[in-house]
Short mmCIF file of C-alpha atoms in Angstrom, two decimals:
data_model
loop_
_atom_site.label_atom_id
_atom_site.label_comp_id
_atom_site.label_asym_id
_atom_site.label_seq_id
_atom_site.Cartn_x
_atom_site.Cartn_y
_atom_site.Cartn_z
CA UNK D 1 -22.87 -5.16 31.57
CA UNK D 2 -23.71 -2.05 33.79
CA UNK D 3 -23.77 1.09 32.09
CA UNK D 4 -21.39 2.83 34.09
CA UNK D 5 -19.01 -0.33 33.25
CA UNK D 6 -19.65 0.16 29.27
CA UNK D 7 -18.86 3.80 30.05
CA UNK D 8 -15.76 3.23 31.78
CA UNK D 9 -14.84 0.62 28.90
CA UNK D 10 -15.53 3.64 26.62
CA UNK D 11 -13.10 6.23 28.84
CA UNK D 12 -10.07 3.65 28.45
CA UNK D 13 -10.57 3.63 24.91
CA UNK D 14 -10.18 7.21 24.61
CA UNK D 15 -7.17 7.07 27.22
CA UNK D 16 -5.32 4.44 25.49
CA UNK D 17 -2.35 5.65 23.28
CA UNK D 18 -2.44 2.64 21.14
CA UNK D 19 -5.70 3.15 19.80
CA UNK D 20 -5.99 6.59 19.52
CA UNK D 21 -2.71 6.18 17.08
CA UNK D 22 -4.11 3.39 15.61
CA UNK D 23 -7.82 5.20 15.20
CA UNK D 24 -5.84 8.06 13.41
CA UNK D 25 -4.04 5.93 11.37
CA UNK D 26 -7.85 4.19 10.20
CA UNK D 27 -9.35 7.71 9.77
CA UNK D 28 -6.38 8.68 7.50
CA UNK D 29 -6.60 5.82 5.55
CA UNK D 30 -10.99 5.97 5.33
CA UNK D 31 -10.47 9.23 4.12
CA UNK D 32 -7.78 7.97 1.36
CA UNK D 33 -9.71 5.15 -0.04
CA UNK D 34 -13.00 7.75 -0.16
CA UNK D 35 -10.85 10.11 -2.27
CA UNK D 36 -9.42 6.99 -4.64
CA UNK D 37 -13.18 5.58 -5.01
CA UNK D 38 -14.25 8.90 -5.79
CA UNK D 39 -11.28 9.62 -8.80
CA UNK D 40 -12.11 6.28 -10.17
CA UNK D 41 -16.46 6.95 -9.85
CA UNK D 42 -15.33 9.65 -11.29
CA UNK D 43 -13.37 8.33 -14.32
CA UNK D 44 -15.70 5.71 -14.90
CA UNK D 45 -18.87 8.01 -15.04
CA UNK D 46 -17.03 10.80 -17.39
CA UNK D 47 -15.27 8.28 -19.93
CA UNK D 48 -16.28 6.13 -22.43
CA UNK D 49 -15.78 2.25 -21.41
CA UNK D 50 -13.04 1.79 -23.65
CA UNK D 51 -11.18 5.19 -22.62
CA UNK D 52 -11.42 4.14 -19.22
CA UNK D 53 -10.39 0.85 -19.57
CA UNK D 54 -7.34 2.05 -21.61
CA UNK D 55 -6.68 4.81 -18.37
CA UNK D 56 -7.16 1.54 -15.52
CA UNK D 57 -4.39 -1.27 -17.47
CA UNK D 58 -1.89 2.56 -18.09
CA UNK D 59 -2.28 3.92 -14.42
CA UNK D 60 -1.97 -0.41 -13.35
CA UNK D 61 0.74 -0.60 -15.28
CA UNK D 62 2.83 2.64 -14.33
CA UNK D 63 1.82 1.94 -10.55
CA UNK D 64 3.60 -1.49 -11.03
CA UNK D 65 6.55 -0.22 -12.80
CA UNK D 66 6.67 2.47 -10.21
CA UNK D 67 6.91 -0.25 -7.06
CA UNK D 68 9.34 -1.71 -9.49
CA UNK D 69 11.68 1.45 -9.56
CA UNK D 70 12.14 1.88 -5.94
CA UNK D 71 14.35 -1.21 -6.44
CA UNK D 72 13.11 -2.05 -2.43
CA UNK D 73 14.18 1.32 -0.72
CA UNK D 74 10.74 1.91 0.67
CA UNK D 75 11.13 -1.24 3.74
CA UNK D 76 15.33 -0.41 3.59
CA UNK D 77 14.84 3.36 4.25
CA UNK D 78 12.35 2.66 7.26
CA UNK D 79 14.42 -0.21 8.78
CA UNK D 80 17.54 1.87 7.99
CA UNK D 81 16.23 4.65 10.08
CA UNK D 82 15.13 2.82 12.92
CA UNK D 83 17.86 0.06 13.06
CA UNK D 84 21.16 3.04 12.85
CA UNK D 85 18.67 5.18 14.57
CA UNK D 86 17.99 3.29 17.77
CA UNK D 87 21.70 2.46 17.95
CA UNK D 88 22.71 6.04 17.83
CA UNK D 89 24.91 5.08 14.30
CA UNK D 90 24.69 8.66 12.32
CA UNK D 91 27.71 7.42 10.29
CA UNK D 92 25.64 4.43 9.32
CA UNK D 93 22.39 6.34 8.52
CA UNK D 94 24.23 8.59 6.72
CA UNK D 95 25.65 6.10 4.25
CA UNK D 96 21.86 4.38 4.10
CA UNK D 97 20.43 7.16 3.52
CA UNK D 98 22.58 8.12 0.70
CA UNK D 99 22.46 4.69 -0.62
CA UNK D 100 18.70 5.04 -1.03
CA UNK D 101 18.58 8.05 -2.34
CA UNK D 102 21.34 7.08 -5.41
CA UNK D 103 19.20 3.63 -5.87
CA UNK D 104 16.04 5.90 -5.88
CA UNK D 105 17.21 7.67 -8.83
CA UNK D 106 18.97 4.95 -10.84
CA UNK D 107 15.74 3.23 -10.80
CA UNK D 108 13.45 5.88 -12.32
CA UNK D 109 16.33 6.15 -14.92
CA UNK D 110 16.35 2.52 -15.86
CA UNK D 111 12.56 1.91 -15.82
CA UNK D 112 10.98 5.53 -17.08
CA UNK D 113 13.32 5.25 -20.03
CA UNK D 114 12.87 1.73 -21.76
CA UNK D 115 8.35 2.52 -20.82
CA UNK D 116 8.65 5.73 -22.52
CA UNK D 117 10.22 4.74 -25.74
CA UNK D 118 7.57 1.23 -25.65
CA UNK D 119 4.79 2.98 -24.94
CA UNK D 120 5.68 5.94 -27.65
CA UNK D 121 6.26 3.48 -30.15
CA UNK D 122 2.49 2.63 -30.64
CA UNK D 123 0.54 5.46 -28.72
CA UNK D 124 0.46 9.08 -28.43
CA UNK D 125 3.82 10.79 -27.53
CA UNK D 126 1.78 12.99 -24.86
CA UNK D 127 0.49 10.18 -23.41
CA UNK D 128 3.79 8.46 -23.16
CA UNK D 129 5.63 11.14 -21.61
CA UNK D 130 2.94 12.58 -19.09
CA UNK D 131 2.89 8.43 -18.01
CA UNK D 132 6.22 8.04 -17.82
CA UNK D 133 6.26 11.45 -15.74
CA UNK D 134 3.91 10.03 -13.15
CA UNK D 135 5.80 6.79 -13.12
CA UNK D 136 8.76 8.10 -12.25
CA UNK D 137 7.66 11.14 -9.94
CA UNK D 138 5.25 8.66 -7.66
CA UNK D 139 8.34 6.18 -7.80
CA UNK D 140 10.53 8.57 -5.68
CA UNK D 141 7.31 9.62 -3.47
CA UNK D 142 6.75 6.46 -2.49
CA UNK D 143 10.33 6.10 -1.08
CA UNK D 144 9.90 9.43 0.73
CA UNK D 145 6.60 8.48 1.93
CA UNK D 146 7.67 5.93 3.64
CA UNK D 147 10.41 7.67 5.55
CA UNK D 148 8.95 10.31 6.22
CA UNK D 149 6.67 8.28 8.15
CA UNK D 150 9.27 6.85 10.33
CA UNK D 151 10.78 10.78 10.78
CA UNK D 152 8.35 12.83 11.22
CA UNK D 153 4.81 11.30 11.40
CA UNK D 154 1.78 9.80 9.43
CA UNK D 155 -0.13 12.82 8.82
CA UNK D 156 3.14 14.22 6.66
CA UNK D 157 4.25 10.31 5.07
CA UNK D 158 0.95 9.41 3.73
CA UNK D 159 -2.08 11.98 3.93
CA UNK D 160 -0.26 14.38 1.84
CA UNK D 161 1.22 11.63 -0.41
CA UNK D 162 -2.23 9.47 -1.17
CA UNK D 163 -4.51 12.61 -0.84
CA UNK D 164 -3.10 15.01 -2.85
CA UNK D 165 -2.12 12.72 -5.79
CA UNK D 166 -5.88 11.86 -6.29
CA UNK D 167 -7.22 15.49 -4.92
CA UNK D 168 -5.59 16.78 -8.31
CA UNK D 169 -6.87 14.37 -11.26
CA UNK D 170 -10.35 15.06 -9.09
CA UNK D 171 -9.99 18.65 -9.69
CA UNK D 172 -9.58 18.36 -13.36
CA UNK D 173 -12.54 16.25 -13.76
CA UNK D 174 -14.59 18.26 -12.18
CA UNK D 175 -14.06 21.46 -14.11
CA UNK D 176 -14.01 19.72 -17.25
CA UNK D 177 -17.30 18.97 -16.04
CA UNK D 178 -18.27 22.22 -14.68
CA UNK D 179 -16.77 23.63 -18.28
CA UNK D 180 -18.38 21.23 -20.42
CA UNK D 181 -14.36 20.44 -21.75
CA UNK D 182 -13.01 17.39 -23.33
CA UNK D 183 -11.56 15.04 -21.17
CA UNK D 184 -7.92 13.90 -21.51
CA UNK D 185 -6.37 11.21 -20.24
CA UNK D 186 -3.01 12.62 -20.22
CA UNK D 187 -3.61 15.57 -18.37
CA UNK D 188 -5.27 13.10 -15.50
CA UNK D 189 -1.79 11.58 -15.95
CA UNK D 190 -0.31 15.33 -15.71
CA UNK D 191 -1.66 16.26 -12.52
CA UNK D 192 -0.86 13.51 -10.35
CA UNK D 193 2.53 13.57 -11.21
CA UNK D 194 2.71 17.21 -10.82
CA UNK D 195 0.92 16.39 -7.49
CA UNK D 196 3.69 13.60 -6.35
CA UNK D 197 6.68 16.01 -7.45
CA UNK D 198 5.39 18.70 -5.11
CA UNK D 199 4.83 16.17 -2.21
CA UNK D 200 8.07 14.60 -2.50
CA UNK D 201 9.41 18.27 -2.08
CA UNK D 202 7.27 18.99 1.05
CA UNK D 203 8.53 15.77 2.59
CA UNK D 204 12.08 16.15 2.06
CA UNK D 205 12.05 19.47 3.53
CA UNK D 206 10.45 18.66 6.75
CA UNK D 207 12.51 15.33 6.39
CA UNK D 208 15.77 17.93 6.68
CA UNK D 209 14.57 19.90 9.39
CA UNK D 210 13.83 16.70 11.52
CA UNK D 211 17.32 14.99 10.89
CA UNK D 212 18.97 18.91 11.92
CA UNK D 213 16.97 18.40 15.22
CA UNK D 214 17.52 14.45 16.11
CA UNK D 215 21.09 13.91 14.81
CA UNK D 216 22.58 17.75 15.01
CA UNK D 217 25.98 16.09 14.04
CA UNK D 218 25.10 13.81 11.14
CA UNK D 219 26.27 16.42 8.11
CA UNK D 220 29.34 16.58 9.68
CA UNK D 221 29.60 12.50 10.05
CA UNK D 222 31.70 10.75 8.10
CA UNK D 223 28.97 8.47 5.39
CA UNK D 224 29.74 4.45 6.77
CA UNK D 225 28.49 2.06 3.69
CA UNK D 226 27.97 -1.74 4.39
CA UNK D 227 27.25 -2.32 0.08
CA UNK D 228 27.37 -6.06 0.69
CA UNK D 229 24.54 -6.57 2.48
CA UNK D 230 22.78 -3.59 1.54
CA UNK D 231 22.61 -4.70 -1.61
CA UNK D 232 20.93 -7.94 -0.93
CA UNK D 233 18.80 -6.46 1.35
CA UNK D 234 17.42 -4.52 -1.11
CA UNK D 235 17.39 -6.92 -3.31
CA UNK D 236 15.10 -9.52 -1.72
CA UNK D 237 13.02 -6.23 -0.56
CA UNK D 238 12.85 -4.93 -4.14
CA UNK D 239 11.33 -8.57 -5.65
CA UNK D 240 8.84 -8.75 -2.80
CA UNK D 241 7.92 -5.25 -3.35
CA UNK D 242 7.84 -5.84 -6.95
CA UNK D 243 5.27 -9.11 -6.35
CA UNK D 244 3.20 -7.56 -3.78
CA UNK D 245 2.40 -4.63 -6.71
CA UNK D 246 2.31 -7.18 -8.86
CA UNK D 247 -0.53 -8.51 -6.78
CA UNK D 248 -2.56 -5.57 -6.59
CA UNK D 249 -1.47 -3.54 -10.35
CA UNK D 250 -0.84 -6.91 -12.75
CA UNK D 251 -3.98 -8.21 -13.11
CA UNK D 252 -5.80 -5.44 -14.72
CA UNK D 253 -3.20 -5.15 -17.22
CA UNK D 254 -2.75 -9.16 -17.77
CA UNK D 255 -6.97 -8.62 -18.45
CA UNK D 256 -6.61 -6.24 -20.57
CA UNK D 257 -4.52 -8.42 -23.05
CA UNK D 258 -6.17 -11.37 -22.78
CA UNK D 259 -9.61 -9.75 -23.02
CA UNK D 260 -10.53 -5.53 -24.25
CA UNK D 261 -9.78 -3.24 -22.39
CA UNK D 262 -13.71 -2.53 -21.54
CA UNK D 263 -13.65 -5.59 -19.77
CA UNK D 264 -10.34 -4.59 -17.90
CA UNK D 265 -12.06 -1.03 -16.64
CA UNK D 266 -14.94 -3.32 -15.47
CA UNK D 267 -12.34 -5.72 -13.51
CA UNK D 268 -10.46 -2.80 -12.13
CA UNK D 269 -13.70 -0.84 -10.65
CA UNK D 270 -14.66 -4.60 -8.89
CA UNK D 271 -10.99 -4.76 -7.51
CA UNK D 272 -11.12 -1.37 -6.17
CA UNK D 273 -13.86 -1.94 -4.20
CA UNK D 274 -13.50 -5.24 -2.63
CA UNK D 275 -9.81 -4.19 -2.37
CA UNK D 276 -11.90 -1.46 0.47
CA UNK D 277 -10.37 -4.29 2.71
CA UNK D 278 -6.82 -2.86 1.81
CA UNK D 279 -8.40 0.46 3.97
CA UNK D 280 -7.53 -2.04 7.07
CA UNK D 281 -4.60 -3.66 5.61
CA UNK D 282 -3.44 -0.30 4.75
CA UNK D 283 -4.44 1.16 8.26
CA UNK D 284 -2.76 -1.36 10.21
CA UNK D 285 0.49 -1.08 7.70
CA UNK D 286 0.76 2.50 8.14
CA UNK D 287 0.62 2.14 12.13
CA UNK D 288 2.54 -0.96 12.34
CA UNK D 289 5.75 -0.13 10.24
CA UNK D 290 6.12 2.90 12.03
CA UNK D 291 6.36 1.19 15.45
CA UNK D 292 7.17 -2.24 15.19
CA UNK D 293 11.00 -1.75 14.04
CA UNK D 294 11.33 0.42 16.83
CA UNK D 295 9.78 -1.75 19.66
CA UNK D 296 11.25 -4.67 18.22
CA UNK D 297 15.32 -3.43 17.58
CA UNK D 298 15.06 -1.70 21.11
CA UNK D 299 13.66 -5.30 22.61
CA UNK D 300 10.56 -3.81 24.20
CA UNK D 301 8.58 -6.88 24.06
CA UNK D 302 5.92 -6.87 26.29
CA UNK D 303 4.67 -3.20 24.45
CA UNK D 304 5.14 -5.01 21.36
CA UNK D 305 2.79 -7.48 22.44
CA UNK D 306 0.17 -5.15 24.17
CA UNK D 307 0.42 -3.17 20.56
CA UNK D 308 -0.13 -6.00 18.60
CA UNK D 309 -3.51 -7.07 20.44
CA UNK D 310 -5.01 -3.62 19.68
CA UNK D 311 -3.87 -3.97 16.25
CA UNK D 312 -5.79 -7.34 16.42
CA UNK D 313 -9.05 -5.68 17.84
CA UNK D 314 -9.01 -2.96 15.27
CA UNK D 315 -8.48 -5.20 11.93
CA UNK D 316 -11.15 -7.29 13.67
CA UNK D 317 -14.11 -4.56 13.63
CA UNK D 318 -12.92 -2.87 10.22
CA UNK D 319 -13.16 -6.56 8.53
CA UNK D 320 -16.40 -7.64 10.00
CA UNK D 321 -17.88 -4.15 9.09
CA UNK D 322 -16.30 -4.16 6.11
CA UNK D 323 -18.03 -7.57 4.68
CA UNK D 324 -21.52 -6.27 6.00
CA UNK D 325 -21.27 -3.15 3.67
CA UNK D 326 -19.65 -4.41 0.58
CA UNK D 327 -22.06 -7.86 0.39
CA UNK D 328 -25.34 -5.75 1.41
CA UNK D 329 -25.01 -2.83 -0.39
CA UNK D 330 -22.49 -3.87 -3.56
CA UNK D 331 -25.11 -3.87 -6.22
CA UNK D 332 -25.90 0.21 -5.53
CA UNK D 333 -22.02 0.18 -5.25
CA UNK D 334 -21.43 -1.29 -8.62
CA UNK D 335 -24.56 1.15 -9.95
CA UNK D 336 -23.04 4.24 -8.43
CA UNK D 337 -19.52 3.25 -10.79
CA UNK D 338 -21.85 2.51 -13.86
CA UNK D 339 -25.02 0.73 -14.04
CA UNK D 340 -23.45 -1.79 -16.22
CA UNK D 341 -21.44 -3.49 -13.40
CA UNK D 342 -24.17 -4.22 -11.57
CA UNK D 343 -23.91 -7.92 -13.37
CA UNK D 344 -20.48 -8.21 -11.44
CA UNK D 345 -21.88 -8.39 -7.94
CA UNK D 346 -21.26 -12.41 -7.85
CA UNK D 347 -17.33 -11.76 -8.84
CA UNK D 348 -17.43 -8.61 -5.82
CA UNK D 349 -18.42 -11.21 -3.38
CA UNK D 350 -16.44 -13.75 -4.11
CA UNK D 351 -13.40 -10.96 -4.13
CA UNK D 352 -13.92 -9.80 -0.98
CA UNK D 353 -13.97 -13.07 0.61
CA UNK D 354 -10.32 -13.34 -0.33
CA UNK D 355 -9.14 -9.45 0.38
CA UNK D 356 -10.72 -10.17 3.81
CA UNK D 357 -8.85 -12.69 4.61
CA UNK D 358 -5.03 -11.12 3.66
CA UNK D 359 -6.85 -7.94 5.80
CA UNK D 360 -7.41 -10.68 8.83
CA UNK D 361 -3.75 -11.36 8.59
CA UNK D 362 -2.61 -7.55 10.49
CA UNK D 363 0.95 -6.82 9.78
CA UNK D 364 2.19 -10.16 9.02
CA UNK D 365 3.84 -9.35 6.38
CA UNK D 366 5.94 -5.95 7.74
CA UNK D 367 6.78 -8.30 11.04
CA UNK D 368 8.11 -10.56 8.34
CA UNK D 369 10.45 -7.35 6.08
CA UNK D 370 10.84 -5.72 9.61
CA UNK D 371 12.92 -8.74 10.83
CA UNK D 372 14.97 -9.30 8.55
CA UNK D 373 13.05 -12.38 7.21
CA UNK D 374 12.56 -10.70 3.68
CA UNK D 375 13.37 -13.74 2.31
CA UNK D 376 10.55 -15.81 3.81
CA UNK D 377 8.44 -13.21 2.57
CA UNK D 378 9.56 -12.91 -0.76
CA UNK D 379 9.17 -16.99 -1.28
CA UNK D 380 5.26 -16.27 -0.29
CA UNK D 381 4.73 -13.59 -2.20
CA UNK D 382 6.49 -15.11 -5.24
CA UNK D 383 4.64 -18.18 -5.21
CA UNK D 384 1.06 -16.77 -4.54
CA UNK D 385 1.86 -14.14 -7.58
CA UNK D 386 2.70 -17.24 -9.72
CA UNK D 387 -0.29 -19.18 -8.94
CA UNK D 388 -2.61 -15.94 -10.25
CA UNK D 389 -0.98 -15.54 -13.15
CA UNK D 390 -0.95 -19.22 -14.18
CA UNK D 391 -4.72 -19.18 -13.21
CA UNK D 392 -5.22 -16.07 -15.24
CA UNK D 393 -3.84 -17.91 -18.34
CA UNK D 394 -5.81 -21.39 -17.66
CA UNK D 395 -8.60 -19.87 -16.53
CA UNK D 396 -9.75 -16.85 -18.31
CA UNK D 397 -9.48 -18.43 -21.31
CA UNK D 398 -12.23 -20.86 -20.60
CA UNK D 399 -14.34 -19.22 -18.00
CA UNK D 400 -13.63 -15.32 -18.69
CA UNK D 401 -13.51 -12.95 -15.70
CA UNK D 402 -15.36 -15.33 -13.32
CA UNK D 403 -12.01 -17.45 -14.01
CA UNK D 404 -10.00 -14.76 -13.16
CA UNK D 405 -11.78 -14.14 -9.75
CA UNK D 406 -11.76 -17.71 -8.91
CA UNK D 407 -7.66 -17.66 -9.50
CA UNK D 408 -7.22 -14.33 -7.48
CA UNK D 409 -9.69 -15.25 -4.37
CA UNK D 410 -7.56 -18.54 -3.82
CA UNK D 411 -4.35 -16.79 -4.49
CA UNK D 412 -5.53 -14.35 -1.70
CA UNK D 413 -6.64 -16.98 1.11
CA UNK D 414 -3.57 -19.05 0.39
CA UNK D 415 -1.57 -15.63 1.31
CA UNK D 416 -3.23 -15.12 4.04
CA UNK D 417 -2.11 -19.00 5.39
CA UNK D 418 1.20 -18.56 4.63
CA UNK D 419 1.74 -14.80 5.91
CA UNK D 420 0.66 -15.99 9.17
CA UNK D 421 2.27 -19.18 9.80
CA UNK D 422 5.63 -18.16 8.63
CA UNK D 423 5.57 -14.94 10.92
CA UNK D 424 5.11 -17.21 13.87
CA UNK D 425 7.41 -19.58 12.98
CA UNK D 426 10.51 -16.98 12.21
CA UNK D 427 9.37 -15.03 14.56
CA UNK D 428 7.58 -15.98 17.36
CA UNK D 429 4.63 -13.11 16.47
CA UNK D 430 1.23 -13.64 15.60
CA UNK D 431 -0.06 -10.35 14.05
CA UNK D 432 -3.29 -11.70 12.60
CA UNK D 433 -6.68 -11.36 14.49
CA UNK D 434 -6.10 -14.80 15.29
CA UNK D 435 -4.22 -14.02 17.87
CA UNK D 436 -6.97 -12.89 19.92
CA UNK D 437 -8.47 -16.06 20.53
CA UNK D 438 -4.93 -17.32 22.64
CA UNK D 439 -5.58 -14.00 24.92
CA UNK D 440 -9.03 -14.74 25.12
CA UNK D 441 -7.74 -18.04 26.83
CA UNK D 442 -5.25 -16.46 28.78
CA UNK D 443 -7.99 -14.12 30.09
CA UNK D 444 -10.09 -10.41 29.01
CA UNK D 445 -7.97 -8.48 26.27
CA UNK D 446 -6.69 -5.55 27.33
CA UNK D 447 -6.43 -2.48 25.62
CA UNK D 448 -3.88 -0.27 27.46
CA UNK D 449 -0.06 -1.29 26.81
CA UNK D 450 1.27 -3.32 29.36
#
């Protein structure tokens, strides 16, 4: 290729809306899994191995219960807002929006409650309470997050969320440092809740202002409620949601009861950083579920399409340049946590096989929720999630954590199958980088929308 060629290739790059958005959305989400890997270095280096085991299977378990206690208004909010949206329904959107916001708060009343009073009943009150406080404040963020990112923009629905909420408990470990103070684990608790109570504040605000501007008439609409099918909806969205955390929060805590909990901080660190994958998968969600529901309820196909193949070219890079850094350099990795996980490189590698492939898979899964074709997903999600944990049981028990891996790395692959099949069966749309080898035969991939 000629240089001026490679240079032009380089211009369109920089020309092409698609990728820039999707480039932000990567650089947002590099620089939230740097400030994650750098609370839990943290953690690990300043705590004993038993205190920060204890912290990894309480923060697992509150993040679960906190995916739990959006009871699925994080996918209903977004679709809610594009579907009424895009048909110019503000009676409609008003009544979803209300909807979510009174399911929002039932939740975190049913599911803070009954974890306070168990976790109270054998542990420290403090601890229970500044938990239960960050259970139930990140609960509501999340459902803000995510409309906020339809509303107003990425920058607002997920830098501030993921950013601040670990910028905080970073903060506090460092002075204690700096200080020479005691470290507590509630007060790491303490701050990121205090952090996710002032974001979801900041969002709603700028959430106001943008529904004043778009739909001028909507406080003055009369609500419209469709309860029927809202309520399944959310339903089927709220068990997937509910598996899909259980995929990524369960496993440390499952760990942790079947083993110590030394040996569950050890599992969590290795999980964190072959889970450096979910940096794609988390890229390509953010950009993807805030413009597929619109292209797709508005029938613009062909962008959909052109969208998709960047999407495709993007996951592509960040998973092949993922593999090369976490398999050649995840010993000094492991040492940088604490030299005694160096022994878990074997497990790492075998991890990251299977997080690379659900990364490979693009927005399979939000086509699927996006759809309307929850259900499909759910029955994937659900099964997968079921296979783990019955592996867990049969497993660790005779193997120990190399068990455990072996369970979750086929879990993940068989995920990864199903996610894209069923999304081109329902659907039609192959989101996974898969799809690049059909263009390929069709002719060059382009990278400007059609």
């Amino acid at each position: 290729m000629k240089f001026s060629v490679a240079i032009g290739k380089v211009i369109q790059l920089r020309n092409d809306s698609t990728v820039r958005a999707m480039s932000g959305a990567f650089a947002l989400r590099v620089a939230i899994t740097v400030v994650n890997l750098a609370l839990v270095t943290l953690a690990a280096r300043m705590l004993s191995r038993h205190d920060f085991g204890t912290y990894s299977m309480l923060f697992s378990a509150a993040g679960l219960l906190s995916v739990i206690a959006t009871f699925g208004q994080q996918i209903f909010v977004m679709r809610s807002w594009s579907e009424f949206g895009a048909a110019g329904d503000e009676g409609m959107l008003k009544g979803a929006m209300t909807f979510s916001a009174l399911a929002c708060f039932a939740g975190v009343a049913m599911i803070g409650l009954p974890f306070y009073f168990w976790f109270a009943a054998e542990h420290d009150t403090t601890l229970a309470l500044s938990a239960t406080l960050y259970l139930v404040s990140y609960s509501l963020m999340l459902t803000s997050a995510h409309v906020t990112r339809s509303a107003v923009g990425v920058g607002v629905g997920d830098g501030l969320t993921y950013l601040l909420v670990a910028a905080c408990p970073i903060s506090y470990l460092i002075g204690c440092y700096l200080l020479g103070a005691p470290i507590e684990i509630y007060r790491i608790f303490l701050a990121m809740a205090g952090a996710s109570a002032f974001t979801v504040l900041v969002q709603m605000i700028l959430l106001r202002r943008r529904v004043r501007t778009k739909f001028p008439a909507l406080g003055r609409s009369r609500a419209s409620f469709d309860l029927r099918t809202w309520i399944t909806r959310s339903a089927k969205l709220w068990v997937s949601g509910g598996l899909e955390a259980a995929n990524q929060y369960a496993d440390v805590v499952i760990i942790g009861y079947l083993t110590t909990p030394s040996i569950a901080g050890a599992y969590f660190v290795t999980t964190r950083i072959a889970n450096a994958f979910a940096m794609a998968t988390g890229a390509v969600y953010i950009f993807s579920t805030r413009h597929i529901p619109h292209l797709y309820y508005n029938q613009q196909h062909r962008q959909l399409d052109s969208l998709l193949d960047s999407v495709a070219l993007v996951t592509l890079t960040i998973v092949v340049g993922g593999l090369l850094v976490v398999l050649g350099g995840g010993h000094w990795i492991l040492y940088a946590f604490n030299p005694d996980y160096v022994s878990y490189y074997g497990m790492l590698a075998l991890l990251t096989a299977g997080t690379a492939a659900v990364a490979a898979t693009g927005p399979s899964g939000s086509i699927l929720m996006l759809t309307g074709h929850e259900g499909r997903y759910l029955a994937i999600i659900g099964g997968t999630v079921l296979m783990r944990a019955v592996g867990f049981f049969v497993l660790i028990p005779m193997f120990g954590i190399p068990g455990a891996v072996a369970a979750t790395t086929i879990s993940f692959v068989t995920m990864a199958v199903l996610l894209r099949s069923s999304a081109i069966s329902t659907t039609g749309i192959d989101g996974s980088v898969l799809r690049l080898l059909t263009r390929l035969r069709r002719g060059p991939v382009s990278l400007r929308p059609e």
